């Protein structure tokens, strides 16, 4: 998994090229990673101050689209992995893992991007030596965190296959992209008046 993530990040022709995987769990893993790569760039672009506001708005909408694909891919990963061990009956004392395998893969993907970009920042010739050293240290910390997570991921898969642990698919049910659930989008569709920010659950909760 780690090698796959790193190889894709280092490939200058990806994610523009066609996906390497089109079916099965690896297609979902690649879709998740691709979304995270695109999200990273869009998040950077959305913080520019040298472009018109319309450009920032376009990036914010792109972020919503990429995030939806990212979350959908996590659920597909979990479904595909659980299908592989569908015949395994968890033991009565099996550990219930609250963070799913798909969510762990998503975190591994993001860590690969953090390590890559921190390394690029450390290699900038214009950066003062002290800053380069600090960035290298941060890259090392991120690499250690990823190694820990990768080990936990491997342990979860092994224990789940042996019936010693299990996880469930946790549906995100994102509301903000759905015109039928986001009150402001439904207002645009139907002409209804949306509630004020203080009355809207979407204003205070993660949709």
PDB file of C-alpha atoms in Angstrom:
ATOM      1  CA  UNK A   1       0.000   0.000   0.000  1.00  0.00           C
ATOM      2  CA  UNK A   2       2.720   2.460   1.000  1.00  0.00           C
ATOM      3  CA  UNK A   3       4.748   1.648  -2.122  1.00  0.00           C
ATOM      4  CA  UNK A   4       1.671   2.118  -4.324  1.00  0.00           C
ATOM      5  CA  UNK A   5       0.863   5.488  -2.795  1.00  0.00           C
ATOM      6  CA  UNK A   6       4.442   6.724  -3.120  1.00  0.00           C
ATOM      7  CA  UNK A   7       4.803   5.529  -6.710  1.00  0.00           C
ATOM      8  CA  UNK A   8       1.662   7.346  -7.783  1.00  0.00           C
ATOM      9  CA  UNK A   9       2.687  10.583  -6.065  1.00  0.00           C
ATOM     10  CA  UNK A  10       6.086  10.476  -7.788  1.00  0.00           C
ATOM     11  CA  UNK A  11       4.611   9.789 -11.231  1.00  0.00           C
ATOM     12  CA  UNK A  12       4.355  13.141 -13.073  1.00  0.00           C
ATOM     13  CA  UNK A  13       1.846  11.673 -15.534  1.00  0.00           C
ATOM     14  CA  UNK A  14      -0.558  10.679 -12.748  1.00  0.00           C
ATOM     15  CA  UNK A  15      -3.370  11.376 -11.910  1.00  0.00           C
ATOM     16  CA  UNK A  16      -4.006  12.797 -15.397  1.00  0.00           C
ATOM     17  CA  UNK A  17      -3.466   9.410 -17.018  1.00  0.00           C
ATOM     18  CA  UNK A  18      -6.093   6.682 -17.075  1.00  0.00           C
ATOM     19  CA  UNK A  19      -6.241   4.632 -13.858  1.00  0.00           C
ATOM     20  CA  UNK A  20      -4.138   1.501 -13.655  1.00  0.00           C
ATOM     21  CA  UNK A  21      -6.932  -0.400 -11.924  1.00  0.00           C
ATOM     22  CA  UNK A  22     -10.528  -0.453 -13.122  1.00  0.00           C
ATOM     23  CA  UNK A  23     -12.154  -3.154 -10.980  1.00  0.00           C
ATOM     24  CA  UNK A  24     -11.998  -4.524  -7.475  1.00  0.00           C
ATOM     25  CA  UNK A  25     -10.530  -3.095  -4.309  1.00  0.00           C
ATOM     26  CA  UNK A  26      -7.468  -1.637  -6.030  1.00  0.00           C
ATOM     27  CA  UNK A  27      -9.683   0.474  -8.292  1.00  0.00           C
ATOM     28  CA  UNK A  28     -11.263   1.981  -5.174  1.00  0.00           C
ATOM     29  CA  UNK A  29      -7.856   2.446  -3.536  1.00  0.00           C
ATOM     30  CA  UNK A  30      -6.579   4.253  -6.624  1.00  0.00           C
ATOM     31  CA  UNK A  31      -9.717   6.401  -6.831  1.00  0.00           C
ATOM     32  CA  UNK A  32      -9.270   7.394  -3.193  1.00  0.00           C
ATOM     33  CA  UNK A  33      -5.610   8.267  -3.688  1.00  0.00           C
ATOM     34  CA  UNK A  34      -6.304  10.190  -6.886  1.00  0.00           C
ATOM     35  CA  UNK A  35      -8.970  12.224  -5.101  1.00  0.00           C
ATOM     36  CA  UNK A  36      -6.558  13.055  -2.298  1.00  0.00           C
ATOM     37  CA  UNK A  37      -3.906  14.192  -4.792  1.00  0.00           C
ATOM     38  CA  UNK A  38      -6.420  16.430  -6.554  1.00  0.00           C
ATOM     39  CA  UNK A  39      -7.756  17.666  -3.214  1.00  0.00           C
ATOM     40  CA  UNK A  40      -4.261  18.639  -2.095  1.00  0.00           C
ATOM     41  CA  UNK A  41      -3.732  20.813  -5.156  1.00  0.00           C
ATOM     42  CA  UNK A  42      -7.214  22.311  -4.987  1.00  0.00           C
ATOM     43  CA  UNK A  43      -6.753  23.199  -1.312  1.00  0.00           C
ATOM     44  CA  UNK A  44      -3.503  24.982  -2.165  1.00  0.00           C
ATOM     45  CA  UNK A  45      -5.118  26.796  -5.086  1.00  0.00           C
ATOM     46  CA  UNK A  46      -8.086  27.876  -2.960  1.00  0.00           C
ATOM     47  CA  UNK A  47      -5.758  29.831  -0.680  1.00  0.00           C
ATOM     48  CA  UNK A  48      -4.282  32.016  -3.409  1.00  0.00           C
ATOM     49  CA  UNK A  49      -4.707  35.772  -3.080  1.00  0.00           C
ATOM     50  CA  UNK A  50      -3.504  36.716  -6.567  1.00  0.00           C
ATOM     51  CA  UNK A  51      -6.511  35.427  -8.517  1.00  0.00           C
ATOM     52  CA  UNK A  52     -10.136  36.555  -8.879  1.00  0.00           C
ATOM     53  CA  UNK A  53     -12.728  35.404  -6.363  1.00  0.00           C
ATOM     54  CA  UNK A  54     -14.390  33.338  -9.094  1.00  0.00           C
ATOM     55  CA  UNK A  55     -11.257  31.189  -9.304  1.00  0.00           C
ATOM     56  CA  UNK A  56     -11.368  30.532  -5.563  1.00  0.00           C
ATOM     57  CA  UNK A  57     -15.067  29.636  -5.783  1.00  0.00           C
ATOM     58  CA  UNK A  58     -14.303  27.167  -8.573  1.00  0.00           C
ATOM     59  CA  UNK A  59     -11.629  25.506  -6.454  1.00  0.00           C
ATOM     60  CA  UNK A  60     -13.999  25.274  -3.487  1.00  0.00           C
ATOM     61  CA  UNK A  61     -16.554  23.489  -5.664  1.00  0.00           C
ATOM     62  CA  UNK A  62     -13.834  21.166  -6.950  1.00  0.00           C
ATOM     63  CA  UNK A  63     -12.896  20.374  -3.349  1.00  0.00           C
ATOM     64  CA  UNK A  64     -16.482  19.289  -2.664  1.00  0.00           C
ATOM     65  CA  UNK A  65     -16.456  17.001  -5.715  1.00  0.00           C
ATOM     66  CA  UNK A  66     -13.107  15.415  -4.894  1.00  0.00           C
ATOM     67  CA  UNK A  67     -14.107  14.953  -1.257  1.00  0.00           C
ATOM     68  CA  UNK A  68     -17.287  13.156  -2.285  1.00  0.00           C
ATOM     69  CA  UNK A  69     -15.327  10.750  -4.513  1.00  0.00           C
ATOM     70  CA  UNK A  70     -12.785  10.266  -1.739  1.00  0.00           C
ATOM     71  CA  UNK A  71     -15.423   9.298   0.822  1.00  0.00           C
ATOM     72  CA  UNK A  72     -17.303   7.091  -1.636  1.00  0.00           C
ATOM     73  CA  UNK A  73     -14.042   5.272  -2.403  1.00  0.00           C
ATOM     74  CA  UNK A  74     -13.411   4.609   1.299  1.00  0.00           C
ATOM     75  CA  UNK A  75     -16.789   2.892   1.565  1.00  0.00           C
ATOM     76  CA  UNK A  76     -16.059   0.857  -1.584  1.00  0.00           C
ATOM     77  CA  UNK A  77     -12.700  -0.205  -0.149  1.00  0.00           C
ATOM     78  CA  UNK A  78     -14.341  -1.406   3.045  1.00  0.00           C
ATOM     79  CA  UNK A  79     -17.034  -3.277   1.141  1.00  0.00           C
ATOM     80  CA  UNK A  80     -14.478  -5.021  -1.091  1.00  0.00           C
ATOM     81  CA  UNK A  81     -12.206  -6.008   1.801  1.00  0.00           C
ATOM     82  CA  UNK A  82     -15.085  -7.262   3.915  1.00  0.00           C
ATOM     83  CA  UNK A  83     -16.333  -9.308   0.971  1.00  0.00           C
ATOM     84  CA  UNK A  84     -13.009 -11.160   0.959  1.00  0.00           C
ATOM     85  CA  UNK A  85     -13.573 -12.351   4.534  1.00  0.00           C
ATOM     86  CA  UNK A  86     -17.352 -12.703   4.366  1.00  0.00           C
ATOM     87  CA  UNK A  87     -17.122 -16.343   5.479  1.00  0.00           C
ATOM     88  CA  UNK A  88     -15.152 -15.509   8.626  1.00  0.00           C
ATOM     89  CA  UNK A  89     -17.242 -15.459  11.797  1.00  0.00           C
ATOM     90  CA  UNK A  90     -15.746 -13.113  14.412  1.00  0.00           C
ATOM     91  CA  UNK A  91     -15.088 -14.723  17.777  1.00  0.00           C
ATOM     92  CA  UNK A  92     -17.261 -13.590  20.692  1.00  0.00           C
ATOM     93  CA  UNK A  93     -14.272 -11.708  22.130  1.00  0.00           C
ATOM     94  CA  UNK A  94     -13.168 -10.230  18.786  1.00  0.00           C
ATOM     95  CA  UNK A  95     -11.882  -6.656  18.878  1.00  0.00           C
ATOM     96  CA  UNK A  96     -14.270  -4.141  17.305  1.00  0.00           C
ATOM     97  CA  UNK A  97     -12.087  -1.731  15.335  1.00  0.00           C
ATOM     98  CA  UNK A  98     -13.846   1.622  15.190  1.00  0.00           C
ATOM     99  CA  UNK A  99     -11.633   3.008  12.414  1.00  0.00           C
ATOM    100  CA  UNK A 100     -12.288   1.014   9.273  1.00  0.00           C
ATOM    101  CA  UNK A 101      -9.638  -0.433   6.988  1.00  0.00           C
ATOM    102  CA  UNK A 102     -10.780   1.935   4.250  1.00  0.00           C
ATOM    103  CA  UNK A 103     -10.334   4.934   6.539  1.00  0.00           C
ATOM    104  CA  UNK A 104      -6.836   3.736   7.419  1.00  0.00           C
ATOM    105  CA  UNK A 105      -5.970   3.485   3.720  1.00  0.00           C
ATOM    106  CA  UNK A 106      -7.263   7.016   3.266  1.00  0.00           C
ATOM    107  CA  UNK A 107      -4.983   8.227   6.070  1.00  0.00           C
ATOM    108  CA  UNK A 108      -2.026   6.376   4.530  1.00  0.00           C
ATOM    109  CA  UNK A 109      -2.749   8.134   1.250  1.00  0.00           C
ATOM    110  CA  UNK A 110      -2.766  11.545   2.913  1.00  0.00           C
ATOM    111  CA  UNK A 111       0.432  10.773   4.802  1.00  0.00           C
ATOM    112  CA  UNK A 112       2.179   9.892   1.541  1.00  0.00           C
ATOM    113  CA  UNK A 113       1.264  13.346   0.253  1.00  0.00           C
ATOM    114  CA  UNK A 114       2.405  15.075   3.442  1.00  0.00           C
ATOM    115  CA  UNK A 115       5.755  13.273   3.364  1.00  0.00           C
ATOM    116  CA  UNK A 116       6.244  14.053  -0.329  1.00  0.00           C
ATOM    117  CA  UNK A 117       5.426  17.736  -0.074  1.00  0.00           C
ATOM    118  CA  UNK A 118       7.365  18.229   3.152  1.00  0.00           C
ATOM    119  CA  UNK A 119      10.358  16.708   1.387  1.00  0.00           C
ATOM    120  CA  UNK A 120       9.921  19.101  -1.528  1.00  0.00           C
ATOM    121  CA  UNK A 121       9.714  22.024   0.891  1.00  0.00           C
ATOM    122  CA  UNK A 122      12.897  20.871   2.619  1.00  0.00           C
ATOM    123  CA  UNK A 123      14.713  20.734  -0.734  1.00  0.00           C
ATOM    124  CA  UNK A 124      13.906  24.315  -1.774  1.00  0.00           C
ATOM    125  CA  UNK A 125      17.252  26.059  -2.336  1.00  0.00           C
ATOM    126  CA  UNK A 126      15.851  29.418  -1.248  1.00  0.00           C
ATOM    127  CA  UNK A 127      14.817  28.129   2.175  1.00  0.00           C
ATOM    128  CA  UNK A 128      17.164  28.970   5.070  1.00  0.00           C
ATOM    129  CA  UNK A 129      19.169  26.052   6.400  1.00  0.00           C
ATOM    130  CA  UNK A 130      17.293  26.080   9.702  1.00  0.00           C
ATOM    131  CA  UNK A 131      13.942  25.812   7.910  1.00  0.00           C
ATOM    132  CA  UNK A 132      15.191  22.994   5.688  1.00  0.00           C
ATOM    133  CA  UNK A 133      16.365  21.066   8.749  1.00  0.00           C
ATOM    134  CA  UNK A 134      13.024  21.599  10.494  1.00  0.00           C
ATOM    135  CA  UNK A 135      11.119  20.400   7.435  1.00  0.00           C
ATOM    136  CA  UNK A 136      13.307  17.309   7.158  1.00  0.00           C
ATOM    137  CA  UNK A 137      12.608  16.555  10.810  1.00  0.00           C
ATOM    138  CA  UNK A 138       8.882  16.928  10.188  1.00  0.00           C
ATOM    139  CA  UNK A 139       9.125  14.575   7.193  1.00  0.00           C
ATOM    140  CA  UNK A 140      10.812  12.041   9.464  1.00  0.00           C
ATOM    141  CA  UNK A 141       8.030  12.347  12.032  1.00  0.00           C
ATOM    142  CA  UNK A 142       5.407  11.847   9.327  1.00  0.00           C
ATOM    143  CA  UNK A 143       7.248   8.778   8.023  1.00  0.00           C
ATOM    144  CA  UNK A 144       7.318   7.275  11.518  1.00  0.00           C
ATOM    145  CA  UNK A 145       3.603   7.944  11.925  1.00  0.00           C
ATOM    146  CA  UNK A 146       2.910   6.274   8.592  1.00  0.00           C
ATOM    147  CA  UNK A 147       4.972   3.226   9.560  1.00  0.00           C
ATOM    148  CA  UNK A 148       2.906   2.895  12.746  1.00  0.00           C
ATOM    149  CA  UNK A 149      -0.356   3.197  10.812  1.00  0.00           C
ATOM    150  CA  UNK A 150       0.760   0.706   8.146  1.00  0.00           C
ATOM    151  CA  UNK A 151       1.605  -1.803  10.870  1.00  0.00           C
ATOM    152  CA  UNK A 152      -1.791  -1.283  12.507  1.00  0.00           C
ATOM    153  CA  UNK A 153      -3.466  -1.742   9.131  1.00  0.00           C
ATOM    154  CA  UNK A 154      -1.636  -5.030   8.502  1.00  0.00           C
ATOM    155  CA  UNK A 155      -2.546  -6.208  11.997  1.00  0.00           C
ATOM    156  CA  UNK A 156      -6.223  -5.399  11.486  1.00  0.00           C
ATOM    157  CA  UNK A 157      -6.387  -7.342   8.225  1.00  0.00           C
ATOM    158  CA  UNK A 158      -4.621 -10.356   9.735  1.00  0.00           C
ATOM    159  CA  UNK A 159      -6.771 -10.403  12.857  1.00  0.00           C
ATOM    160  CA  UNK A 160      -9.979  -9.884  10.872  1.00  0.00           C
ATOM    161  CA  UNK A 161      -9.100 -12.809   8.621  1.00  0.00           C
ATOM    162  CA  UNK A 162      -8.585 -14.932  11.763  1.00  0.00           C
ATOM    163  CA  UNK A 163     -11.842 -13.795  13.364  1.00  0.00           C
ATOM    164  CA  UNK A 164      -9.994 -11.931  16.109  1.00  0.00           C
ATOM    165  CA  UNK A 165     -11.123  -8.462  15.022  1.00  0.00           C
ATOM    166  CA  UNK A 166     -13.776  -6.901  12.844  1.00  0.00           C
ATOM    167  CA  UNK A 167     -14.974  -3.598  11.472  1.00  0.00           C
ATOM    168  CA  UNK A 168     -18.140  -2.382   9.820  1.00  0.00           C
ATOM    169  CA  UNK A 169     -18.789  -0.019   6.951  1.00  0.00           C
ATOM    170  CA  UNK A 170     -19.689   3.386   8.309  1.00  0.00           C
ATOM    171  CA  UNK A 171     -21.712   5.322   5.759  1.00  0.00           C
ATOM    172  CA  UNK A 172     -20.873   9.011   5.630  1.00  0.00           C
ATOM    173  CA  UNK A 173     -24.203  10.111   4.125  1.00  0.00           C
ATOM    174  CA  UNK A 174     -22.783  13.503   3.195  1.00  0.00           C
ATOM    175  CA  UNK A 175     -25.580  16.035   2.967  1.00  0.00           C
ATOM    176  CA  UNK A 176     -23.975  19.186   1.624  1.00  0.00           C
ATOM    177  CA  UNK A 177     -23.660  17.915  -1.969  1.00  0.00           C
ATOM    178  CA  UNK A 178     -27.241  16.606  -2.137  1.00  0.00           C
ATOM    179  CA  UNK A 179     -29.784  19.155  -3.454  1.00  0.00           C
ATOM    180  CA  UNK A 180     -32.528  17.275  -1.619  1.00  0.00           C
ATOM    181  CA  UNK A 181     -30.763  17.580   1.758  1.00  0.00           C
ATOM    182  CA  UNK A 182     -28.801  20.827   1.647  1.00  0.00           C
ATOM    183  CA  UNK A 183     -31.428  23.516   2.398  1.00  0.00           C
ATOM    184  CA  UNK A 184     -29.631  26.125   0.315  1.00  0.00           C
ATOM    185  CA  UNK A 185     -29.360  23.872  -2.721  1.00  0.00           C
ATOM    186  CA  UNK A 186     -32.985  22.804  -2.370  1.00  0.00           C
ATOM    187  CA  UNK A 187     -33.971  26.477  -2.309  1.00  0.00           C
ATOM    188  CA  UNK A 188     -32.242  26.937  -5.660  1.00  0.00           C
ATOM    189  CA  UNK A 189     -34.020  23.894  -7.079  1.00  0.00           C
ATOM    190  CA  UNK A 190     -37.516  24.504  -5.710  1.00  0.00           C
ATOM    191  CA  UNK A 191     -37.578  28.205  -4.960  1.00  0.00           C
ATOM    192  CA  UNK A 192     -38.222  27.526  -1.267  1.00  0.00           C
ATOM    193  CA  UNK A 193     -36.642  29.794   1.337  1.00  0.00           C
ATOM    194  CA  UNK A 194     -33.821  28.119   3.234  1.00  0.00           C
ATOM    195  CA  UNK A 195     -33.489  28.553   7.005  1.00  0.00           C
ATOM    196  CA  UNK A 196     -31.025  31.067   8.363  1.00  0.00           C
ATOM    197  CA  UNK A 197     -27.578  29.894   9.464  1.00  0.00           C
ATOM    198  CA  UNK A 198     -28.722  29.687  13.034  1.00  0.00           C
ATOM    199  CA  UNK A 199     -31.576  27.334  12.108  1.00  0.00           C
ATOM    200  CA  UNK A 200     -29.688  25.092   9.700  1.00  0.00           C
ATOM    201  CA  UNK A 201     -28.045  21.913  11.043  1.00  0.00           C
ATOM    202  CA  UNK A 202     -25.703  22.079   8.041  1.00  0.00           C
ATOM    203  CA  UNK A 203     -24.381  25.387   9.329  1.00  0.00           C
ATOM    204  CA  UNK A 204     -22.924  23.818  12.459  1.00  0.00           C
ATOM    205  CA  UNK A 205     -22.440  20.134  11.650  1.00  0.00           C
ATOM    206  CA  UNK A 206     -20.291  18.267   9.156  1.00  0.00           C
ATOM    207  CA  UNK A 207     -22.663  17.342   6.364  1.00  0.00           C
TER     208      UNK A 207
END
